[in-house]
Amino acid sequence: AQKVTQAQTEISVVEKEDVTLDCVYETRDTTYYLFWYKQPPSGELVFLIRRNSFDEQNEISGRYSWNFQKSTSSFNFTITASQVVDSAVYFCALSGSNTGNQFYFGTGTSLTVIP
Amino acid sequence: EPEVTQTPSHQVTQMGQEVILRCVPISNHLYFYWYRQILGQKVEFLVSFYNNEISEKSEIFDDQFSVERPDGSNFTLKIRSTKLEDSAMYFCASSESPGRRGYTFGSGTRLTVV
């Protein structure tokens, strides 16, 4: 079974603080893909990153960084020096090689950055 | 940058009415999807479509739902007899290759059943 858990329902930080959003996944597939999407108040889903299960290298993109650890089945997302525009709901998602094309989303973490 | 376009952005319909949600996927994409997000909840898979047929569907996608690619550019989701619990944001997505490599979502249609 595929499952994504985002234990943090809501987080509030003050602008310029760093914040980490947690994502823990479960899968029996040996090949799988992990994703992060941002959903701003306007409602659309904005793709942030994709990671495959064979690539555990951490990635940095500007103020965003991702820490993928297979040993703990986690794919955490850190925003450095948060800004008000980062306020959104963030979803982690999983797709496995044996589960066709469908994505399994976590329940999301609502991030509020206070100016 | 190519986009997936969904219309309308918001639709209000009466319970029991049929509704059709429309999507224009990215032109060279071959795989199409519908997802649903009930307000405040997670995004859930409904159906995937490839080569003019459904390739996967979830338990949510029952006989009340159908999908169609009527003219080679549009991709539609029809709900035959809407219920209050169908109120949700519906996202269309498309991908060039099988979706586990990631796909592009549309901006969604918010369906409100009254």
PDB file of C-alpha atoms in Angstrom:
ATOM      1  CA  ALA A   1       0.000   0.000   0.000  1.00  0.00           C
ATOM      2  CA  GLN A   2       1.105   3.530  -0.685  1.00  0.00           C
ATOM      3  CA  LYS A   3       0.763   6.156   1.991  1.00  0.00           C
ATOM      4  CA  VAL A   4       2.059   9.639   2.639  1.00  0.00           C
ATOM      5  CA  THR A   5       1.932  11.203   6.077  1.00  0.00           C
ATOM      6  CA  GLN A   6       2.332  14.895   6.736  1.00  0.00           C
ATOM      7  CA  ALA A   7       1.976  15.082  10.485  1.00  0.00           C
ATOM      8  CA  GLN A   8       2.129  18.871  10.657  1.00  0.00           C
ATOM      9  CA  THR A   9      -1.316  20.213   9.878  1.00  0.00           C
ATOM     10  CA  GLU A  10      -0.501  23.892  10.373  1.00  0.00           C
ATOM     11  CA  ILE A  11       2.701  25.813  10.934  1.00  0.00           C
ATOM     12  CA  SER A  12       3.180  29.514  11.589  1.00  0.00           C
ATOM     13  CA  VAL A  13       6.540  31.227  11.398  1.00  0.00           C
ATOM     14  CA  VAL A  14       7.713  34.790  11.451  1.00  0.00           C
ATOM     15  CA  GLU A  15       9.167  36.113   8.240  1.00  0.00           C
ATOM     16  CA  LYS A  16      12.855  35.277   7.718  1.00  0.00           C
ATOM     17  CA  GLU A  17      12.686  32.225   9.926  1.00  0.00           C
ATOM     18  CA  ASP A  18      13.576  28.831   8.487  1.00  0.00           C
ATOM     19  CA  VAL A  19      10.879  26.170   8.446  1.00  0.00           C
ATOM     20  CA  THR A  20      10.916  22.448   7.707  1.00  0.00           C
ATOM     21  CA  LEU A  21       7.885  20.558   6.460  1.00  0.00           C
ATOM     22  CA  ASP A  22       7.940  16.856   7.194  1.00  0.00           C
ATOM     23  CA  CYS A  23       6.883  14.061   4.881  1.00  0.00           C
ATOM     24  CA  VAL A  24       7.001  10.356   5.673  1.00  0.00           C
ATOM     25  CA  TYR A  25       5.995   7.785   3.110  1.00  0.00           C
ATOM     26  CA  GLU A  26       5.213   4.089   2.916  1.00  0.00           C
ATOM     27  CA  THR A  27       5.598   1.935  -0.150  1.00  0.00           C
ATOM     28  CA  ARG A  28       6.536  -1.605  -1.072  1.00  0.00           C
ATOM     29  CA  ASP A  29       7.774  -0.546  -4.477  1.00  0.00           C
ATOM     30  CA  THR A  30      11.512  -0.525  -5.025  1.00  0.00           C
ATOM     31  CA  THR A  31      11.155   2.192  -7.636  1.00  0.00           C
ATOM     32  CA  TYR A  32       9.070   5.172  -6.706  1.00  0.00           C
ATOM     33  CA  TYR A  33       8.876   8.922  -7.091  1.00  0.00           C
ATOM     34  CA  LEU A  34       8.327  11.606  -4.501  1.00  0.00           C
ATOM     35  CA  PHE A  35       6.973  15.065  -5.140  1.00  0.00           C
ATOM     36  CA  TRP A  36       6.238  18.332  -3.424  1.00  0.00           C
ATOM     37  CA  TYR A  37       3.477  20.651  -4.597  1.00  0.00           C
ATOM     38  CA  LYS A  38       2.542  24.105  -3.364  1.00  0.00           C
ATOM     39  CA  GLN A  39      -1.095  25.216  -3.233  1.00  0.00           C
ATOM     40  CA  PRO A  40      -1.375  28.982  -2.735  1.00  0.00           C
ATOM     41  CA  PRO A  41      -4.657  30.572  -1.632  1.00  0.00           C
ATOM     42  CA  SER A  42      -5.702  30.869  -5.277  1.00  0.00           C
ATOM     43  CA  GLY A  43      -6.025  27.067  -5.317  1.00  0.00           C
ATOM     44  CA  GLU A  44      -3.799  25.809  -8.107  1.00  0.00           C
ATOM     45  CA  LEU A  45      -1.190  23.099  -7.577  1.00  0.00           C
ATOM     46  CA  VAL A  46       2.328  24.247  -8.311  1.00  0.00           C
ATOM     47  CA  PHE A  47       4.996  21.610  -8.907  1.00  0.00           C
ATOM     48  CA  LEU A  48       8.125  22.114  -6.797  1.00  0.00           C
ATOM     49  CA  ILE A  49      10.256  18.999  -7.072  1.00  0.00           C
ATOM     50  CA  ARG A  50      10.391  15.338  -8.115  1.00  0.00           C
ATOM     51  CA  ARG A  51      12.759  12.779  -6.695  1.00  0.00           C
ATOM     52  CA  ASN A  52      13.178   9.150  -7.719  1.00  0.00           C
ATOM     53  CA  SER A  53      13.995   6.448  -5.224  1.00  0.00           C
ATOM     54  CA  PHE A  54      17.496   5.904  -6.568  1.00  0.00           C
ATOM     55  CA  ASP A  55      18.582   9.469  -6.069  1.00  0.00           C
ATOM     56  CA  GLU A  56      19.150  10.313  -2.430  1.00  0.00           C
ATOM     57  CA  GLN A  57      21.142  13.407  -3.128  1.00  0.00           C
ATOM     58  CA  ASN A  58      19.727  16.408  -1.358  1.00  0.00           C
ATOM     59  CA  GLU A  59      18.672  19.264  -3.553  1.00  0.00           C
ATOM     60  CA  ILE A  60      18.746  23.005  -3.132  1.00  0.00           C
ATOM     61  CA  SER A  61      16.867  25.477  -5.265  1.00  0.00           C
ATOM     62  CA  GLY A  62      17.220  29.025  -4.037  1.00  0.00           C
ATOM     63  CA  ARG A  63      15.622  29.213  -0.602  1.00  0.00           C
ATOM     64  CA  TYR A  64      14.160  25.714  -0.958  1.00  0.00           C
ATOM     65  CA  SER A  65      15.940  22.508  -0.056  1.00  0.00           C
ATOM     66  CA  TRP A  66      14.878  18.901   0.166  1.00  0.00           C
ATOM     67  CA  ASN A  67      16.274  16.124   2.330  1.00  0.00           C
ATOM     68  CA  PHE A  68      15.499  12.620   1.073  1.00  0.00           C
ATOM     69  CA  GLN A  69      16.385   9.784   3.437  1.00  0.00           C
ATOM     70  CA  LYS A  70      15.373   6.268   2.438  1.00  0.00           C
ATOM     71  CA  SER A  71      16.501   4.873   5.786  1.00  0.00           C
ATOM     72  CA  THR A  72      13.714   6.793   7.515  1.00  0.00           C
ATOM     73  CA  SER A  73      11.333   6.957   4.517  1.00  0.00           C
ATOM     74  CA  SER A  74      11.290  10.702   4.723  1.00  0.00           C
ATOM     75  CA  PHE A  75      11.380  13.496   2.186  1.00  0.00           C
ATOM     76  CA  ASN A  76      11.454  16.733   4.123  1.00  0.00           C
ATOM     77  CA  PHE A  77      11.243  20.217   2.692  1.00  0.00           C
ATOM     78  CA  THR A  78      12.978  23.256   4.171  1.00  0.00           C
ATOM     79  CA  ILE A  79      12.321  26.877   3.333  1.00  0.00           C
ATOM     80  CA  THR A  80      15.139  29.169   4.390  1.00  0.00           C
ATOM     81  CA  ALA A  81      14.466  32.786   5.271  1.00  0.00           C
ATOM     82  CA  SER A  82      10.727  32.407   4.773  1.00  0.00           C
ATOM     83  CA  GLN A  83       8.715  35.123   3.072  1.00  0.00           C
ATOM     84  CA  VAL A  84       5.044  36.034   3.206  1.00  0.00           C
ATOM     85  CA  VAL A  85       4.647  34.710  -0.355  1.00  0.00           C
ATOM     86  CA  ASP A  86       5.561  31.268   0.934  1.00  0.00           C
ATOM     87  CA  SER A  87       2.234  31.113   2.771  1.00  0.00           C
ATOM     88  CA  ALA A  88       0.388  28.203   1.210  1.00  0.00           C
ATOM     89  CA  VAL A  89      -0.558  24.591   1.703  1.00  0.00           C
ATOM     90  CA  TYR A  90       2.246  22.226   0.797  1.00  0.00           C
ATOM     91  CA  PHE A  91       1.557  18.668  -0.322  1.00  0.00           C
ATOM     92  CA  CYS A  92       3.944  15.765  -0.472  1.00  0.00           C
ATOM     93  CA  ALA A  93       3.018  13.012  -2.936  1.00  0.00           C
ATOM     94  CA  LEU A  94       4.186   9.531  -3.884  1.00  0.00           C
ATOM     95  CA  SER A  95       3.930   7.473  -7.035  1.00  0.00           C
ATOM     96  CA  GLY A  96       5.145   3.899  -7.238  1.00  0.00           C
ATOM     97  CA  SER A  97       6.275   1.827 -10.187  1.00  0.00           C
ATOM     98  CA  ASN A  98       3.663  -0.829  -9.448  1.00  0.00           C
ATOM     99  CA  THR A  99       0.741   1.492  -8.919  1.00  0.00           C
ATOM    100  CA  GLY A 100       0.396   2.886 -12.383  1.00  0.00           C
ATOM    101  CA  ASN A 101       0.148   6.572 -12.842  1.00  0.00           C
ATOM    102  CA  GLN A 102      -1.692   7.614  -9.779  1.00  0.00           C
ATOM    103  CA  PHE A 103      -0.278   9.909  -7.143  1.00  0.00           C
ATOM    104  CA  TYR A 104      -0.901   9.474  -3.449  1.00  0.00           C
ATOM    105  CA  PHE A 105      -0.992  12.798  -1.680  1.00  0.00           C
ATOM    106  CA  GLY A 106      -0.464  13.591   1.961  1.00  0.00           C
ATOM    107  CA  THR A 107      -3.015  15.675   3.799  1.00  0.00           C
ATOM    108  CA  GLY A 108      -0.923  18.803   3.395  1.00  0.00           C
ATOM    109  CA  THR A 109       0.734  21.287   5.718  1.00  0.00           C
ATOM    110  CA  SER A 110      -0.666  24.784   5.863  1.00  0.00           C
ATOM    111  CA  LEU A 111       2.184  27.261   6.262  1.00  0.00           C
ATOM    112  CA  THR A 112       1.533  30.809   7.373  1.00  0.00           C
ATOM    113  CA  VAL A 113       4.404  33.268   7.290  1.00  0.00           C
ATOM    114  CA  ILE A 114       3.732  36.245   9.510  1.00  0.00           C
ATOM    115  CA  PRO A 115       5.263  39.550   8.437  1.00  0.00           C
TER     116      PRO A 115
ATOM    117  CA  GLU B   1       5.313  27.777 -20.441  1.00  0.00           C
ATOM    118  CA  PRO B   2       2.603  25.344 -21.607  1.00  0.00           C
ATOM    119  CA  GLU B   3      -0.427  25.150 -19.358  1.00  0.00           C
ATOM    120  CA  VAL B   4      -3.315  22.865 -18.652  1.00  0.00           C
ATOM    121  CA  THR B   5      -6.453  24.979 -18.912  1.00  0.00           C
ATOM    122  CA  GLN B   6      -9.641  24.239 -17.004  1.00  0.00           C
ATOM    123  CA  THR B   7     -13.026  25.822 -17.451  1.00  0.00           C
ATOM    124  CA  PRO B   8     -15.012  27.068 -15.699  1.00  0.00           C
ATOM    125  CA  SER B   9     -13.012  28.122 -12.664  1.00  0.00           C
ATOM    126  CA  HIS B  10     -16.116  27.909 -10.502  1.00  0.00           C
ATOM    127  CA  GLN B  11     -19.414  26.165 -11.164  1.00  0.00           C
ATOM    128  CA  VAL B  12     -22.514  26.061  -9.039  1.00  0.00           C
ATOM    129  CA  THR B  13     -25.080  23.402  -9.794  1.00  0.00           C
ATOM    130  CA  GLN B  14     -28.212  22.028  -8.202  1.00  0.00           C
ATOM    131  CA  MET B  15     -28.222  18.586  -6.701  1.00  0.00           C
ATOM    132  CA  GLY B  16     -29.266  15.988  -9.237  1.00  0.00           C
ATOM    133  CA  GLN B  17     -28.092  18.006 -12.224  1.00  0.00           C
ATOM    134  CA  GLU B  18     -25.472  16.838 -14.691  1.00  0.00           C
ATOM    135  CA  VAL B  19     -22.258  18.795 -14.866  1.00  0.00           C
ATOM    136  CA  ILE B  20     -19.373  18.705 -17.308  1.00  0.00           C
ATOM    137  CA  LEU B  21     -15.960  19.980 -16.333  1.00  0.00           C
ATOM    138  CA  ARG B  22     -13.656  20.841 -19.182  1.00  0.00           C
ATOM    139  CA  CYS B  23      -9.926  20.678 -19.564  1.00  0.00           C
ATOM    140  CA  VAL B  24      -7.500  21.403 -22.359  1.00  0.00           C
ATOM    141  CA  PRO B  25      -4.312  19.421 -21.701  1.00  0.00           C
ATOM    142  CA  ILE B  26      -0.903  20.399 -22.989  1.00  0.00           C
ATOM    143  CA  SER B  27      -0.911  19.683 -26.705  1.00  0.00           C
ATOM    144  CA  ASN B  28       1.809  17.029 -26.971  1.00  0.00           C
ATOM    145  CA  HIS B  29       0.766  15.204 -23.811  1.00  0.00           C
ATOM    146  CA  LEU B  30      -0.731  11.733 -24.105  1.00  0.00           C
ATOM    147  CA  TYR B  31      -1.783  10.914 -20.538  1.00  0.00           C
ATOM    148  CA  PHE B  32      -4.641  12.681 -18.814  1.00  0.00           C
ATOM    149  CA  TYR B  33      -5.954  12.632 -15.289  1.00  0.00           C
ATOM    150  CA  TRP B  34      -8.640  13.945 -12.981  1.00  0.00           C
ATOM    151  CA  TYR B  35      -8.129  14.491  -9.279  1.00  0.00           C
ATOM    152  CA  ARG B  36     -10.502  15.800  -6.628  1.00  0.00           C
ATOM    153  CA  GLN B  37      -9.905  17.815  -3.489  1.00  0.00           C
ATOM    154  CA  ILE B  38     -12.726  18.215  -1.022  1.00  0.00           C
ATOM    155  CA  LEU B  39     -12.308  21.504   0.816  1.00  0.00           C
ATOM    156  CA  GLY B  40      -9.515  21.320   3.373  1.00  0.00           C
ATOM    157  CA  GLN B  41      -8.670  17.730   2.540  1.00  0.00           C
ATOM    158  CA  LYS B  42      -6.057  15.968   0.496  1.00  0.00           C
ATOM    159  CA  VAL B  43      -5.973  15.625  -3.254  1.00  0.00           C
ATOM    160  CA  GLU B  44      -7.413  12.292  -4.384  1.00  0.00           C
ATOM    161  CA  PHE B  45      -7.007  10.421  -7.637  1.00  0.00           C
ATOM    162  CA  LEU B  46     -10.108   9.830  -9.723  1.00  0.00           C
ATOM    163  CA  VAL B  47      -9.087   8.512 -13.110  1.00  0.00           C
ATOM    164  CA  SER B  48      -6.341   8.316 -15.695  1.00  0.00           C
ATOM    165  CA  PHE B  49      -6.891   8.177 -19.445  1.00  0.00           C
ATOM    166  CA  TYR B  50      -4.611   7.117 -22.250  1.00  0.00           C
ATOM    167  CA  ASN B  51      -5.139   6.156 -25.862  1.00  0.00           C
ATOM    168  CA  ASN B  52      -8.820   7.041 -25.670  1.00  0.00           C
ATOM    169  CA  GLU B  53      -9.624   4.799 -22.788  1.00  0.00           C
ATOM    170  CA  ILE B  54      -9.524   4.737 -19.020  1.00  0.00           C
ATOM    171  CA  SER B  55      -6.291   3.171 -17.803  1.00  0.00           C
ATOM    172  CA  GLU B  56      -6.969   3.404 -14.058  1.00  0.00           C
ATOM    173  CA  LYS B  57      -9.740   4.585 -11.816  1.00  0.00           C
ATOM    174  CA  SER B  58     -10.257   4.857  -8.090  1.00  0.00           C
ATOM    175  CA  GLU B  59     -13.153   3.746  -5.917  1.00  0.00           C
ATOM    176  CA  ILE B  60     -14.452   7.302  -6.003  1.00  0.00           C
ATOM    177  CA  PHE B  61     -14.923   7.091  -9.763  1.00  0.00           C
ATOM    178  CA  ASP B  62     -18.229   5.235  -9.777  1.00  0.00           C
ATOM    179  CA  ASP B  63     -20.946   5.017 -12.407  1.00  0.00           C
ATOM    180  CA  GLN B  64     -21.900   8.638 -11.857  1.00  0.00           C
ATOM    181  CA  PHE B  65     -18.608   9.723 -13.397  1.00  0.00           C
ATOM    182  CA  SER B  66     -17.386   9.474 -16.960  1.00  0.00           C
ATOM    183  CA  VAL B  67     -14.543  10.941 -18.964  1.00  0.00           C
ATOM    184  CA  GLU B  68     -14.204  11.703 -22.604  1.00  0.00           C
ATOM    185  CA  ARG B  69     -11.809  13.208 -25.099  1.00  0.00           C
ATOM    186  CA  PRO B  70     -14.401  14.351 -27.583  1.00  0.00           C
ATOM    187  CA  ASP B  71     -12.321  16.208 -30.125  1.00  0.00           C
ATOM    188  CA  GLY B  72      -8.610  15.554 -29.691  1.00  0.00           C
ATOM    189  CA  SER B  73      -7.977  18.637 -27.613  1.00  0.00           C
ATOM    190  CA  ASN B  74     -10.530  18.714 -24.801  1.00  0.00           C
ATOM    191  CA  PHE B  75     -10.718  16.266 -21.939  1.00  0.00           C
ATOM    192  CA  THR B  76     -13.948  16.285 -19.963  1.00  0.00           C
ATOM    193  CA  LEU B  77     -15.236  14.917 -16.704  1.00  0.00           C
ATOM    194  CA  LYS B  78     -18.982  14.392 -16.488  1.00  0.00           C
ATOM    195  CA  ILE B  79     -20.910  13.862 -13.285  1.00  0.00           C
ATOM    196  CA  ARG B  80     -24.344  12.568 -14.202  1.00  0.00           C
ATOM    197  CA  SER B  81     -26.405  13.356 -11.147  1.00  0.00           C
ATOM    198  CA  THR B  82     -24.532  15.536  -8.713  1.00  0.00           C
ATOM    199  CA  LYS B  83     -24.725  15.059  -4.971  1.00  0.00           C
ATOM    200  CA  LEU B  84     -23.850  17.488  -2.219  1.00  0.00           C
ATOM    201  CA  GLU B  85     -20.725  15.477  -1.469  1.00  0.00           C
ATOM    202  CA  ASP B  86     -19.445  16.060  -4.995  1.00  0.00           C
ATOM    203  CA  SER B  87     -18.673  19.634  -3.982  1.00  0.00           C
ATOM    204  CA  ALA B  88     -14.916  19.891  -4.348  1.00  0.00           C
ATOM    205  CA  MET B  89     -12.082  21.306  -6.391  1.00  0.00           C
ATOM    206  CA  TYR B  90     -11.492  19.178  -9.461  1.00  0.00           C
ATOM    207  CA  PHE B  91      -8.037  19.206 -10.993  1.00  0.00           C
ATOM    208  CA  CYS B  92      -7.173  18.063 -14.474  1.00  0.00           C
ATOM    209  CA  ALA B  93      -3.593  17.070 -15.246  1.00  0.00           C
ATOM    210  CA  SER B  94      -1.632  15.831 -18.214  1.00  0.00           C
ATOM    211  CA  SER B  95       1.766  14.312 -18.855  1.00  0.00           C
ATOM    212  CA  GLU B  96       3.925  13.429 -21.816  1.00  0.00           C
ATOM    213  CA  SER B  97       4.920  10.073 -20.350  1.00  0.00           C
ATOM    214  CA  PRO B  98       3.442   7.924 -17.568  1.00  0.00           C
ATOM    215  CA  GLY B  99       2.573  10.201 -14.728  1.00  0.00           C
ATOM    216  CA  ARG B 100       4.857   8.922 -12.074  1.00  0.00           C
ATOM    217  CA  ARG B 101       7.513  11.167 -13.536  1.00  0.00           C
ATOM    218  CA  GLY B 102       5.307  14.102 -12.680  1.00  0.00           C
ATOM    219  CA  TYR B 103       2.560  15.943 -14.429  1.00  0.00           C
ATOM    220  CA  THR B 104       1.208  19.419 -14.958  1.00  0.00           C
ATOM    221  CA  PHE B 105      -1.968  20.302 -13.112  1.00  0.00           C
ATOM    222  CA  GLY B 106      -4.576  22.778 -14.254  1.00  0.00           C
ATOM    223  CA  SER B 107      -5.717  25.521 -11.930  1.00  0.00           C
ATOM    224  CA  GLY B 108      -8.836  23.610 -10.988  1.00  0.00           C
ATOM    225  CA  THR B 109     -12.599  23.955 -11.174  1.00  0.00           C
ATOM    226  CA  ARG B 110     -14.390  24.557  -7.921  1.00  0.00           C
ATOM    227  CA  LEU B 111     -17.697  22.720  -8.072  1.00  0.00           C
ATOM    228  CA  THR B 112     -20.379  23.678  -5.586  1.00  0.00           C
ATOM    229  CA  VAL B 113     -23.494  21.514  -5.427  1.00  0.00           C
ATOM    230  CA  VAL B 114     -26.452  23.167  -3.712  1.00  0.00           C
TER     231      VAL B 114
END
